[in-house]
Amino acid sequence: MTNIEVNFANCARNMFLPHKNDSGTFYISDSTLAHANEFGNVIKISDTELSQKIVKHFIHNNQDVHELNKFSYHESARLVISGKQKRIMIILGMLLACIGVFQIDLLVYSIYLLVSAVLFADIIFKSVIFIKSLNAPQESPHIFAINDENCPVYTIMIPIYKESNMLKHINQSLDNLEYPKDKLDILILLEENDKKTIEAAEKYLSIPHRKIIMPEVGPKTKPKAMLIALEFARGEYLTIYDAEDIPDSDQLYKAIMKFSQDETGKLACVQARLNMTNYKDSWISMFFSLEYNIWFNHYLKGLYLYNLPLPLGGTSNHFKMDILRKVSGWDPYNVTEDADLGIRLYKNGYITSVIDSETKETAPTRLDSWLGQRSRWIKGYYQTFLVHNRNIKYSITHFGLKNFIGFNFFISIQVLAFTSLFPMFLLTLAYYGFGLNFASPYLAYANVATNFIIQLFFAFYTYFTKGYKARWQMCFFYPLYFICHSFASYKALKELVTKPFYWFKTPH
């Protein structure tokens, strides 16, 4: 055992650390107690204390975090905008300014057409993948039998920040999993400055687990915590749950079954769908729930059937550990690390699929909480767009032209559509209020009507097929929900410039 090279990965997975004052003495914990005689002189400390010592020994500063994230600076959201992208933006800005000085009508008309095209492309693309999802084959409800002793070790990561009230809930939701408890490798990810949650975890967490306490270096983001914790993971498979999650009891078995059916060796991840349990609490939670149902039951399924890149959800994605490590895990600077990882898996030649399993979550019930969460998501989509469009030739080579276009339609066009709603409103207002005769308003009317009707169809179809028990009349207002996205998109753009790595933590 002591012949193992002393590096972060080996110390983290085998839970040992040389004592700084004596090269022949090692810190070990309960996890390594069975191998104590292989170390010679040992100092036994708790798993939590040892994991914290290991992290602090190897992670001293931002550079250590960067080195964990093995892909290059240009492939990370740490570089917000590349020099080439800045030059393109400056040239476009100067060009638009020149047109505006000499041909203001032409400028306004061009913006009007561009905004119209973005909105139309977004809703048509979503309609195509929605319709495709309706033809998805049904998965077999039967799960193959597997002996407990043959079950692979399964790592479950649960990042927690300022959620001391959720610890008892975590006990219950994980205890409900139908999987051998001795084959679960549960990692609870905590932040060093969150003393209240650390103390609550010591007091209330009764399930077998290891606590990994994150140092205050690098960005304070969920992907940074998961990237560090990845070094401690011992499982053949890995999944992430949020503190409030309630996964189906057989979800791990279903994920293993899906992986076992893969004959290509390229299946890297399977995504379970997320569903909101509190949709009756407020209008925002109702629309959020509808949106999630449409996203996971139709958009992701349609993308998968068209063999397009899948932006993952932030929880209940299940990975093959060896592939996850090959692609270097998560980008600690991308605030939608899930979407970015799904895209990078595809670029590296791997497949992401979906499984017929559900994880229950809670939706934001207040507009301010929703706005903070949604602006983070949109900011992360902007980051992902910028990262994967830095070297277009490289991206097309690795995606393929069709899939590169599909990625940009789903990621880029979607956030541009949110950003375009307000300019479309202003341009229509200018037509009537100021008599600017730059174009017929009928294009705007057609766009609004098309979006409104299709979003209504999505909402009503989902409402009646998924067994909602709230007032069905609420669906009539679902298209108006996307006006809120416009405000979130401008908040996201502001943060992309002023605090690109800020992580808004949704309260639960």
Coordinates of C-alpha atoms in Angstrom, one line a residue:
M1 CA 0.0 0.0 0.0
T2 CA 2.8 2.5 0.9
N3 CA 4.4 1.9 -2.5
I4 CA 1.5 3.8 -4.1
E5 CA 2.6 7.1 -5.5
V6 CA 1.7 9.9 -3.2
N7 CA -0.6 12.1 -5.3
F8 CA -4.0 13.6 -4.9
A9 CA -5.9 10.8 -6.6
N10 CA -4.2 8.0 -4.8
C11 CA -4.4 9.6 -1.4
A12 CA -8.1 10.5 -1.9
R13 CA -9.2 7.1 -3.1
N14 CA -7.2 5.1 -0.7
M15 CA -7.7 7.5 2.2
F16 CA -4.1 7.9 3.5
L17 CA -1.7 10.8 3.8
P18 CA 2.0 10.9 4.9
H19 CA 2.5 12.8 8.1
K20 CA 4.4 16.0 7.3
N21 CA 7.0 15.5 10.1
D22 CA 7.8 11.8 9.6
S23 CA 7.9 10.1 6.2
G24 CA 7.4 6.7 7.9
T25 CA 4.1 7.7 9.6
F26 CA 0.7 8.0 7.8
Y27 CA -2.6 9.4 8.6
I28 CA -5.4 6.9 8.0
S29 CA -9.1 6.7 8.8
D30 CA -11.8 4.1 9.3
S31 CA -11.9 3.7 5.5
T32 CA -8.3 2.4 5.6
L33 CA -8.3 0.7 9.0
A34 CA -8.3 -2.8 7.4
H35 CA -5.0 -2.0 5.7
A36 CA -3.4 -0.4 8.8
N37 CA -0.7 -3.0 9.0
E38 CA 0.5 -2.2 5.5
F39 CA 1.4 1.4 6.5
G40 CA 3.6 0.8 9.5
N41 CA 3.3 3.8 11.9
V42 CA -0.2 5.3 11.6
I43 CA -2.2 8.1 13.2
K44 CA -5.9 7.3 13.0
I45 CA -8.3 10.2 12.4
S46 CA -11.8 10.5 11.2
D47 CA -12.8 10.2 7.5
T48 CA -13.9 13.9 7.5
E49 CA -10.7 15.2 9.1
L50 CA -8.5 13.1 6.8
S51 CA -10.3 14.1 3.6
Q52 CA -10.0 17.7 4.7
K53 CA -6.2 17.2 5.3
I54 CA -5.9 15.6 1.9
V55 CA -7.7 18.4 0.1
K56 CA -5.7 21.1 1.9
H57 CA -2.4 19.2 1.2
F58 CA -3.0 19.2 -2.6
I59 CA -5.3 22.2 -3.2
H60 CA -3.5 25.4 -2.0
N61 CA -4.5 27.9 -4.7
N62 CA -6.4 28.6 -7.9
Q63 CA -3.7 27.0 -10.0
D64 CA -4.2 23.7 -8.2
V65 CA -7.9 23.8 -9.2
H66 CA -6.9 24.6 -12.8
E67 CA -4.6 21.6 -12.9
L68 CA -7.4 19.3 -11.8
N69 CA -9.3 20.6 -14.8
K70 CA -7.0 19.2 -17.4
F71 CA -8.5 20.7 -20.6
S72 CA -6.9 23.8 -21.9
Y73 CA -7.6 27.4 -20.9
H74 CA -9.3 28.0 -24.2
E75 CA -11.7 25.1 -23.6
S76 CA -12.8 26.5 -20.2
A77 CA -15.2 29.2 -19.2
R78 CA -12.3 30.6 -17.1
L79 CA -11.6 32.6 -20.3
V80 CA -14.9 34.4 -20.6
I81 CA -14.4 35.8 -24.1
S82 CA -11.4 35.0 -26.3
G83 CA -9.4 37.7 -28.1
K84 CA -10.8 36.7 -31.4
Q85 CA -14.3 36.8 -30.1
K86 CA -13.7 40.3 -28.7
R87 CA -12.4 41.5 -32.1
I88 CA -15.4 40.1 -33.9
M89 CA -17.7 41.9 -31.4
I90 CA -15.8 45.2 -31.8
I91 CA -15.9 45.0 -35.6
L92 CA -19.7 44.1 -35.6
G93 CA -20.3 47.0 -33.2
M94 CA -18.4 49.5 -35.3
L95 CA -20.2 48.2 -38.5
L96 CA -23.6 48.6 -36.8
A97 CA -22.6 52.1 -35.6
C98 CA -21.6 53.2 -39.1
I99 CA -24.9 51.9 -40.6
G100 CA -26.8 53.7 -37.8
V101 CA -25.1 57.0 -38.5
F102 CA -25.8 56.9 -42.3
Q103 CA -28.8 54.6 -42.6
I104 CA -30.8 54.4 -39.3
D105 CA -33.8 52.9 -41.1
L106 CA -31.6 50.1 -42.5
L107 CA -30.1 49.4 -39.1
V108 CA -33.4 49.2 -37.4
Y109 CA -34.9 47.0 -40.2
S110 CA -31.9 44.7 -40.0
I111 CA -32.2 44.3 -36.3
Y112 CA -35.9 43.7 -36.7
L113 CA -35.3 40.9 -39.3
L114 CA -32.6 39.3 -37.2
V115 CA -34.7 39.3 -34.0
S116 CA -37.6 37.8 -36.0
A117 CA -35.4 35.1 -37.5
V118 CA -34.0 34.2 -34.0
L119 CA -37.5 33.9 -32.4
F120 CA -38.9 31.9 -35.4
A121 CA -35.9 29.5 -35.6
D122 CA -36.1 28.9 -31.8
I123 CA -39.7 27.8 -31.8
I124 CA -39.5 25.8 -35.0
F125 CA -36.5 23.9 -33.8
K126 CA -38.2 23.1 -30.5
S127 CA -41.3 22.0 -32.4
V128 CA -39.3 19.6 -34.5
I129 CA -37.6 17.9 -31.5
F130 CA -40.9 17.9 -29.5
I131 CA -42.7 16.0 -32.3
K132 CA -39.8 13.6 -32.7
S133 CA -40.1 12.8 -28.9
L134 CA -43.7 11.6 -29.4
N135 CA -42.4 8.7 -31.5
A136 CA -39.8 7.6 -28.9
P137 CA -39.9 3.8 -28.2
Q138 CA -41.2 2.9 -24.7
E139 CA -38.6 1.4 -22.4
S140 CA -39.3 -1.9 -20.8
P141 CA -40.5 -1.5 -17.2
H142 CA -38.7 -4.7 -16.2
I143 CA -35.3 -4.5 -14.6
F144 CA -32.9 -7.5 -15.0
A145 CA -32.1 -9.4 -11.8
I146 CA -28.7 -8.7 -10.3
N147 CA -27.3 -10.2 -7.2
D148 CA -26.3 -7.8 -4.5
E149 CA -22.7 -9.2 -4.4
N150 CA -22.4 -8.5 -8.2
C151 CA -23.6 -4.9 -8.0
P152 CA -20.8 -2.4 -8.9
V153 CA -19.8 0.3 -6.4
Y154 CA -21.9 3.4 -7.1
T155 CA -20.7 6.8 -6.1
I156 CA -23.3 9.4 -5.2
M157 CA -22.3 13.0 -4.9
I158 CA -24.5 15.4 -2.9
P159 CA -23.2 19.0 -3.0
I160 CA -24.7 21.0 -0.1
Y161 CA -24.4 24.7 0.7
K162 CA -26.3 26.5 3.4
E163 CA -28.8 23.7 3.6
S164 CA -28.6 22.5 7.2
N165 CA -32.3 22.0 7.1
M166 CA -32.1 19.3 4.5
L167 CA -29.9 16.7 6.2
K168 CA -32.7 14.5 7.6
H169 CA -34.3 14.6 4.2
I170 CA -31.1 13.3 2.6
N171 CA -31.1 10.3 5.1
Q172 CA -34.6 9.4 4.0
S173 CA -34.2 9.8 0.2
L174 CA -31.0 7.8 0.1
D175 CA -32.2 5.1 2.5
N176 CA -35.1 4.6 0.1
L177 CA -32.8 3.6 -2.8
E178 CA -33.1 -0.1 -3.6
Y179 CA -29.4 -0.7 -3.9
P180 CA -27.0 -2.6 -1.5
K181 CA -25.9 -0.1 1.0
D182 CA -22.4 -1.5 1.2
K183 CA -22.0 -0.8 -2.5
L184 CA -22.9 2.9 -2.2
D185 CA -20.0 5.4 -2.0
I186 CA -21.7 8.5 -0.7
L187 CA -19.8 11.7 -0.8
I188 CA -21.3 14.8 0.9
L189 CA -19.7 17.9 -0.5
L190 CA -19.5 20.9 2.0
E191 CA -18.0 24.3 1.9
E192 CA -15.3 25.3 4.5
N193 CA -17.1 28.5 5.5
D194 CA -20.5 26.9 5.9
K195 CA -20.0 25.9 9.6
K196 CA -23.7 25.5 10.3
T197 CA -24.2 22.9 7.6
I198 CA -21.0 21.1 8.5
E199 CA -22.1 20.8 12.2
A200 CA -25.6 19.7 11.1
A201 CA -24.1 17.0 8.8
E202 CA -22.0 15.7 11.8
K203 CA -25.1 15.6 13.9
Y204 CA -27.9 14.4 11.6
L205 CA -26.4 12.3 8.8
S206 CA -26.9 8.7 9.7
I207 CA -26.2 7.0 6.4
P208 CA -22.6 5.7 5.7
H209 CA -20.8 8.5 3.9
R210 CA -17.7 10.6 3.6
K211 CA -17.7 14.4 4.0
I212 CA -15.5 16.3 1.6
I213 CA -15.0 19.9 2.8
M214 CA -14.0 22.3 0.1
P215 CA -11.3 24.9 0.6
E216 CA -11.9 28.6 -0.1
V217 CA -9.8 28.7 -3.2
G218 CA -10.9 29.0 -6.8
P219 CA -14.5 29.8 -7.7
K220 CA -17.2 28.9 -5.2
T221 CA -19.2 26.8 -7.6
K222 CA -20.8 23.4 -7.6
P223 CA -18.6 22.1 -10.4
K224 CA -15.4 23.0 -8.5
A225 CA -16.7 21.0 -5.5
M226 CA -17.5 18.0 -7.7
L227 CA -14.2 18.2 -9.6
I228 CA -12.3 18.0 -6.3
A229 CA -14.6 15.3 -4.9
L230 CA -14.1 13.3 -8.1
E231 CA -10.6 12.4 -6.9
F232 CA -12.2 10.7 -3.9
A233 CA -14.8 8.7 -5.8
R234 CA -14.4 4.9 -5.8
G235 CA -17.4 3.8 -7.8
E236 CA -17.6 2.3 -11.3
Y237 CA -20.6 4.6 -11.8
L238 CA -21.3 8.1 -10.4
T239 CA -24.4 10.2 -10.1
I240 CA -25.2 13.6 -8.6
Y241 CA -28.2 14.5 -6.5
D242 CA -29.2 17.8 -4.9
A243 CA -30.1 18.0 -1.3
E244 CA -33.8 18.1 -1.9
D245 CA -33.9 15.3 -4.5
I246 CA -36.1 12.2 -4.1
P247 CA -35.0 9.7 -6.8
D248 CA -37.0 6.7 -7.8
S249 CA -36.0 3.8 -5.6
D250 CA -34.8 1.7 -8.6
Q251 CA -33.0 4.5 -10.4
L252 CA -29.5 3.2 -10.0
Y253 CA -30.6 -0.3 -11.2
K254 CA -32.2 1.3 -14.3
A255 CA -29.0 3.3 -15.0
I256 CA -26.9 0.1 -14.8
M257 CA -29.3 -1.7 -17.1
K258 CA -29.1 1.0 -19.7
F259 CA -25.3 1.0 -19.6
S260 CA -25.2 -2.8 -19.8
Q261 CA -27.3 -2.7 -23.0
D262 CA -24.7 -0.5 -24.7
E263 CA -22.7 -2.4 -27.3
T264 CA -20.6 0.5 -28.6
G265 CA -18.7 1.2 -25.4
K266 CA -19.4 4.9 -26.1
L267 CA -22.4 5.4 -23.7
A268 CA -21.0 7.8 -21.1
C269 CA -24.0 9.2 -19.4
V270 CA -27.7 8.5 -18.9
Q271 CA -30.1 11.3 -17.7
A272 CA -33.1 10.6 -15.5
R273 CA -36.0 13.1 -15.8
L274 CA -36.7 15.7 -13.1
N275 CA -40.2 16.6 -11.9
M276 CA -41.4 19.2 -9.5
T277 CA -43.5 18.1 -6.5
N278 CA -44.6 21.6 -5.4
Y279 CA -46.2 22.8 -8.7
K280 CA -49.4 23.9 -6.8
D281 CA -47.5 26.4 -4.5
S282 CA -47.5 29.4 -6.9
W283 CA -47.8 30.4 -10.5
I284 CA -44.0 30.4 -10.9
S285 CA -43.7 26.8 -9.6
M286 CA -46.6 25.7 -11.9
F287 CA -44.9 27.1 -15.0
F288 CA -41.5 25.9 -13.9
S289 CA -42.9 22.4 -13.5
L290 CA -44.5 22.5 -17.0
E291 CA -41.3 23.7 -18.5
Y292 CA -39.3 20.9 -16.8
N293 CA -41.7 18.3 -18.0
I294 CA -41.4 19.6 -21.5
W295 CA -37.6 19.8 -21.3
F296 CA -37.0 16.3 -19.9
N297 CA -39.9 14.4 -21.5
H298 CA -39.7 16.0 -25.0
Y299 CA -36.7 18.2 -25.7
L300 CA -34.0 16.0 -24.4
K301 CA -35.7 12.9 -25.7
G302 CA -36.0 14.5 -29.2
L303 CA -32.4 15.6 -29.2
Y304 CA -31.3 12.0 -28.3
L305 CA -33.4 10.5 -31.1
Y306 CA -31.9 12.9 -33.6
N307 CA -28.4 12.0 -32.3
L308 CA -27.7 15.6 -31.3
P309 CA -25.7 16.8 -28.3
L310 CA -27.6 16.7 -25.0
P311 CA -27.2 19.5 -22.5
L312 CA -27.5 17.5 -19.2
G313 CA -29.7 18.5 -16.3
G314 CA -27.9 19.5 -13.1
T315 CA -28.8 16.4 -11.2
S316 CA -29.7 12.7 -11.7
N317 CA -27.2 12.3 -14.5
H318 CA -25.4 8.9 -14.2
F319 CA -21.8 8.6 -15.5
K320 CA -19.4 5.8 -16.3
M321 CA -16.6 6.8 -14.1
D322 CA -13.7 5.9 -16.4
I323 CA -15.2 8.1 -19.2
L324 CA -16.0 10.9 -16.9
R325 CA -12.3 11.0 -15.8
K326 CA -11.1 10.7 -19.4
V327 CA -12.9 14.0 -20.3
S328 CA -11.6 15.6 -17.1
G329 CA -14.9 16.0 -15.3
W330 CA -16.6 19.4 -14.9
D331 CA -15.4 22.9 -15.8
P332 CA -15.3 24.6 -12.4
Y333 CA -15.9 28.0 -14.0
N334 CA -19.0 27.1 -16.0
V335 CA -22.1 27.9 -14.0
T336 CA -24.1 25.4 -16.1
E337 CA -21.4 22.7 -15.8
D338 CA -24.0 20.0 -16.7
A339 CA -24.9 21.4 -20.1
D340 CA -21.2 22.0 -20.9
L341 CA -20.2 18.5 -19.9
G342 CA -23.0 17.0 -22.1
I343 CA -21.6 19.0 -25.0
R344 CA -18.0 18.0 -24.3
L345 CA -18.9 14.3 -24.0
Y346 CA -20.4 14.5 -27.5
K347 CA -17.4 16.4 -28.9
N348 CA -15.2 13.6 -27.6
G349 CA -17.2 10.9 -29.4
Y350 CA -19.4 9.7 -26.5
I351 CA -23.1 9.1 -26.3
T352 CA -25.6 10.5 -23.7
S353 CA -29.0 8.8 -23.4
V354 CA -32.1 9.1 -21.2
I355 CA -33.8 6.6 -18.9
D356 CA -37.4 6.2 -17.8
S357 CA -36.8 7.1 -14.2
E358 CA -37.8 10.2 -12.2
T359 CA -36.3 12.4 -9.5
K360 CA -38.6 14.6 -7.6
E361 CA -37.4 18.2 -6.8
T362 CA -38.9 21.4 -5.6
A363 CA -39.4 24.4 -7.9
P364 CA -38.8 28.0 -6.9
T365 CA -42.0 29.5 -5.6
R366 CA -41.0 33.2 -5.7
L367 CA -40.1 35.3 -8.7
D368 CA -36.9 36.6 -7.2
S369 CA -35.6 33.1 -6.5
W370 CA -36.6 32.0 -10.0
L371 CA -34.9 35.0 -11.6
G372 CA -31.6 34.3 -9.7
Q373 CA -31.6 30.7 -10.7
R374 CA -32.7 31.3 -14.3
S375 CA -30.2 34.1 -14.9
R376 CA -27.5 31.7 -13.8
W377 CA -28.6 29.1 -16.3
I378 CA -28.8 31.6 -19.1
K379 CA -25.3 32.9 -18.1
G380 CA -24.0 29.4 -18.2
Y381 CA -25.5 28.8 -21.7
Y382 CA -23.7 32.0 -22.9
Q383 CA -20.5 30.6 -21.4
T384 CA -21.1 27.3 -23.1
F385 CA -21.8 29.0 -26.4
L386 CA -18.7 31.1 -26.2
V387 CA -16.4 28.1 -25.2
H388 CA -17.6 25.8 -28.0
N389 CA -17.5 28.6 -30.7
R390 CA -14.0 29.7 -30.1
N391 CA -12.5 27.4 -32.7
I392 CA -15.4 26.8 -35.1
K393 CA -13.3 24.6 -37.4
Y394 CA -12.3 22.4 -34.5
S395 CA -15.9 22.2 -33.2
I396 CA -17.3 21.3 -36.7
T397 CA -14.6 18.6 -37.1
H398 CA -15.5 17.0 -33.7
F399 CA -19.3 17.6 -33.8
G400 CA -19.9 17.2 -37.5
L401 CA -21.7 20.1 -39.3
K402 CA -25.2 18.9 -38.6
N403 CA -24.6 18.5 -34.9
F404 CA -22.7 21.7 -34.6
I405 CA -25.7 23.5 -36.1
G406 CA -28.0 21.5 -33.8
F407 CA -25.9 22.5 -30.7
N408 CA -26.1 26.2 -31.7
F409 CA -29.8 26.0 -32.3
F410 CA -30.6 24.5 -28.9
I411 CA -28.0 26.4 -26.8
S412 CA -27.3 29.7 -28.7
I413 CA -30.6 30.4 -30.4
Q414 CA -32.5 29.6 -27.3
V415 CA -30.8 32.3 -25.1
L416 CA -30.7 34.7 -28.0
A417 CA -34.5 34.2 -28.3
F418 CA -34.9 35.2 -24.7
T419 CA -32.7 38.2 -25.2
S420 CA -34.7 39.2 -28.4
L421 CA -38.1 39.4 -26.8
F422 CA -37.5 42.9 -25.4
P423 CA -36.0 44.4 -28.6
M424 CA -39.0 43.0 -30.5
F425 CA -41.3 44.7 -28.1
L426 CA -39.4 48.0 -28.4
L427 CA -39.4 47.9 -32.2
T428 CA -43.1 47.2 -32.4
L429 CA -43.7 50.1 -29.9
A430 CA -41.5 52.3 -32.1
Y431 CA -43.5 51.5 -35.2
Y432 CA -46.8 52.7 -33.5
G433 CA -45.5 55.2 -31.0
F434 CA -43.0 57.1 -33.1
G435 CA -44.2 56.4 -36.6
L436 CA -40.9 54.7 -37.6
N437 CA -41.9 53.1 -40.9
F438 CA -39.0 50.6 -41.0
A439 CA -41.1 47.5 -41.8
S440 CA -44.5 46.1 -41.6
P441 CA -45.4 45.0 -38.0
Y442 CA -47.1 41.8 -39.4
L443 CA -43.8 39.9 -39.2
A444 CA -43.8 40.6 -35.5
Y445 CA -47.5 39.6 -35.2
A446 CA -46.8 36.3 -37.0
N447 CA -43.8 35.6 -34.8
V448 CA -45.7 36.3 -31.6
A449 CA -48.7 34.3 -32.8
T450 CA -46.6 31.3 -33.8
N451 CA -44.7 31.3 -30.5
F452 CA -47.9 31.7 -28.5
I453 CA -49.8 29.0 -30.2
I454 CA -47.0 26.4 -30.1
Q455 CA -46.2 27.2 -26.5
L456 CA -49.9 26.8 -25.7
F457 CA -49.9 23.4 -27.4
F458 CA -46.8 22.3 -25.4
A459 CA -48.4 23.4 -22.1
F460 CA -51.8 21.8 -22.6
Y461 CA -50.3 18.6 -24.0
T462 CA -48.0 18.3 -21.0
Y463 CA -50.7 19.2 -18.5
F464 CA -53.2 16.6 -19.7
T465 CA -50.7 13.8 -20.4
K466 CA -48.8 14.1 -17.1
G467 CA -51.7 14.2 -14.8
Y468 CA -51.5 17.7 -13.3
K469 CA -54.1 18.4 -10.7
A470 CA -53.9 22.2 -10.7
R471 CA -56.2 24.6 -12.6
W472 CA -55.9 23.8 -16.3
Q473 CA -56.8 27.4 -17.1
M474 CA -53.2 28.4 -16.0
C475 CA -51.9 26.9 -19.2
F476 CA -53.3 29.9 -21.1
F477 CA -50.7 32.1 -19.4
Y478 CA -47.8 29.8 -20.0
P479 CA -46.5 31.7 -23.0
L480 CA -46.3 34.9 -20.9
Y481 CA -43.9 33.0 -18.6
F482 CA -41.2 33.4 -21.2
I483 CA -41.4 37.2 -21.0
C484 CA -39.8 36.7 -17.6
H485 CA -36.9 34.9 -19.3
S486 CA -36.1 38.1 -21.2
F487 CA -35.5 39.9 -17.9
A488 CA -33.4 37.0 -16.7
S489 CA -31.3 37.1 -19.9
Y490 CA -30.3 40.7 -19.3
K491 CA -29.4 39.9 -15.7
A492 CA -27.3 37.0 -17.1
L493 CA -25.5 39.3 -19.6
K494 CA -24.7 41.8 -16.9
E495 CA -23.3 39.1 -14.7
L496 CA -21.3 37.6 -17.6
V497 CA -19.4 40.9 -17.7
T498 CA -19.3 41.8 -14.0
K499 CA -19.2 38.4 -12.1
P500 CA -19.1 35.5 -14.6
F501 CA -18.4 32.8 -12.0
Y502 CA -21.0 33.9 -9.4
W503 CA -23.2 31.0 -8.5
F504 CA -26.7 31.9 -7.3
K505 CA -27.8 29.3 -4.8
T506 CA -31.5 28.5 -5.0
P507 CA -33.0 28.5 -1.5
H508 CA -34.9 25.4 -0.4

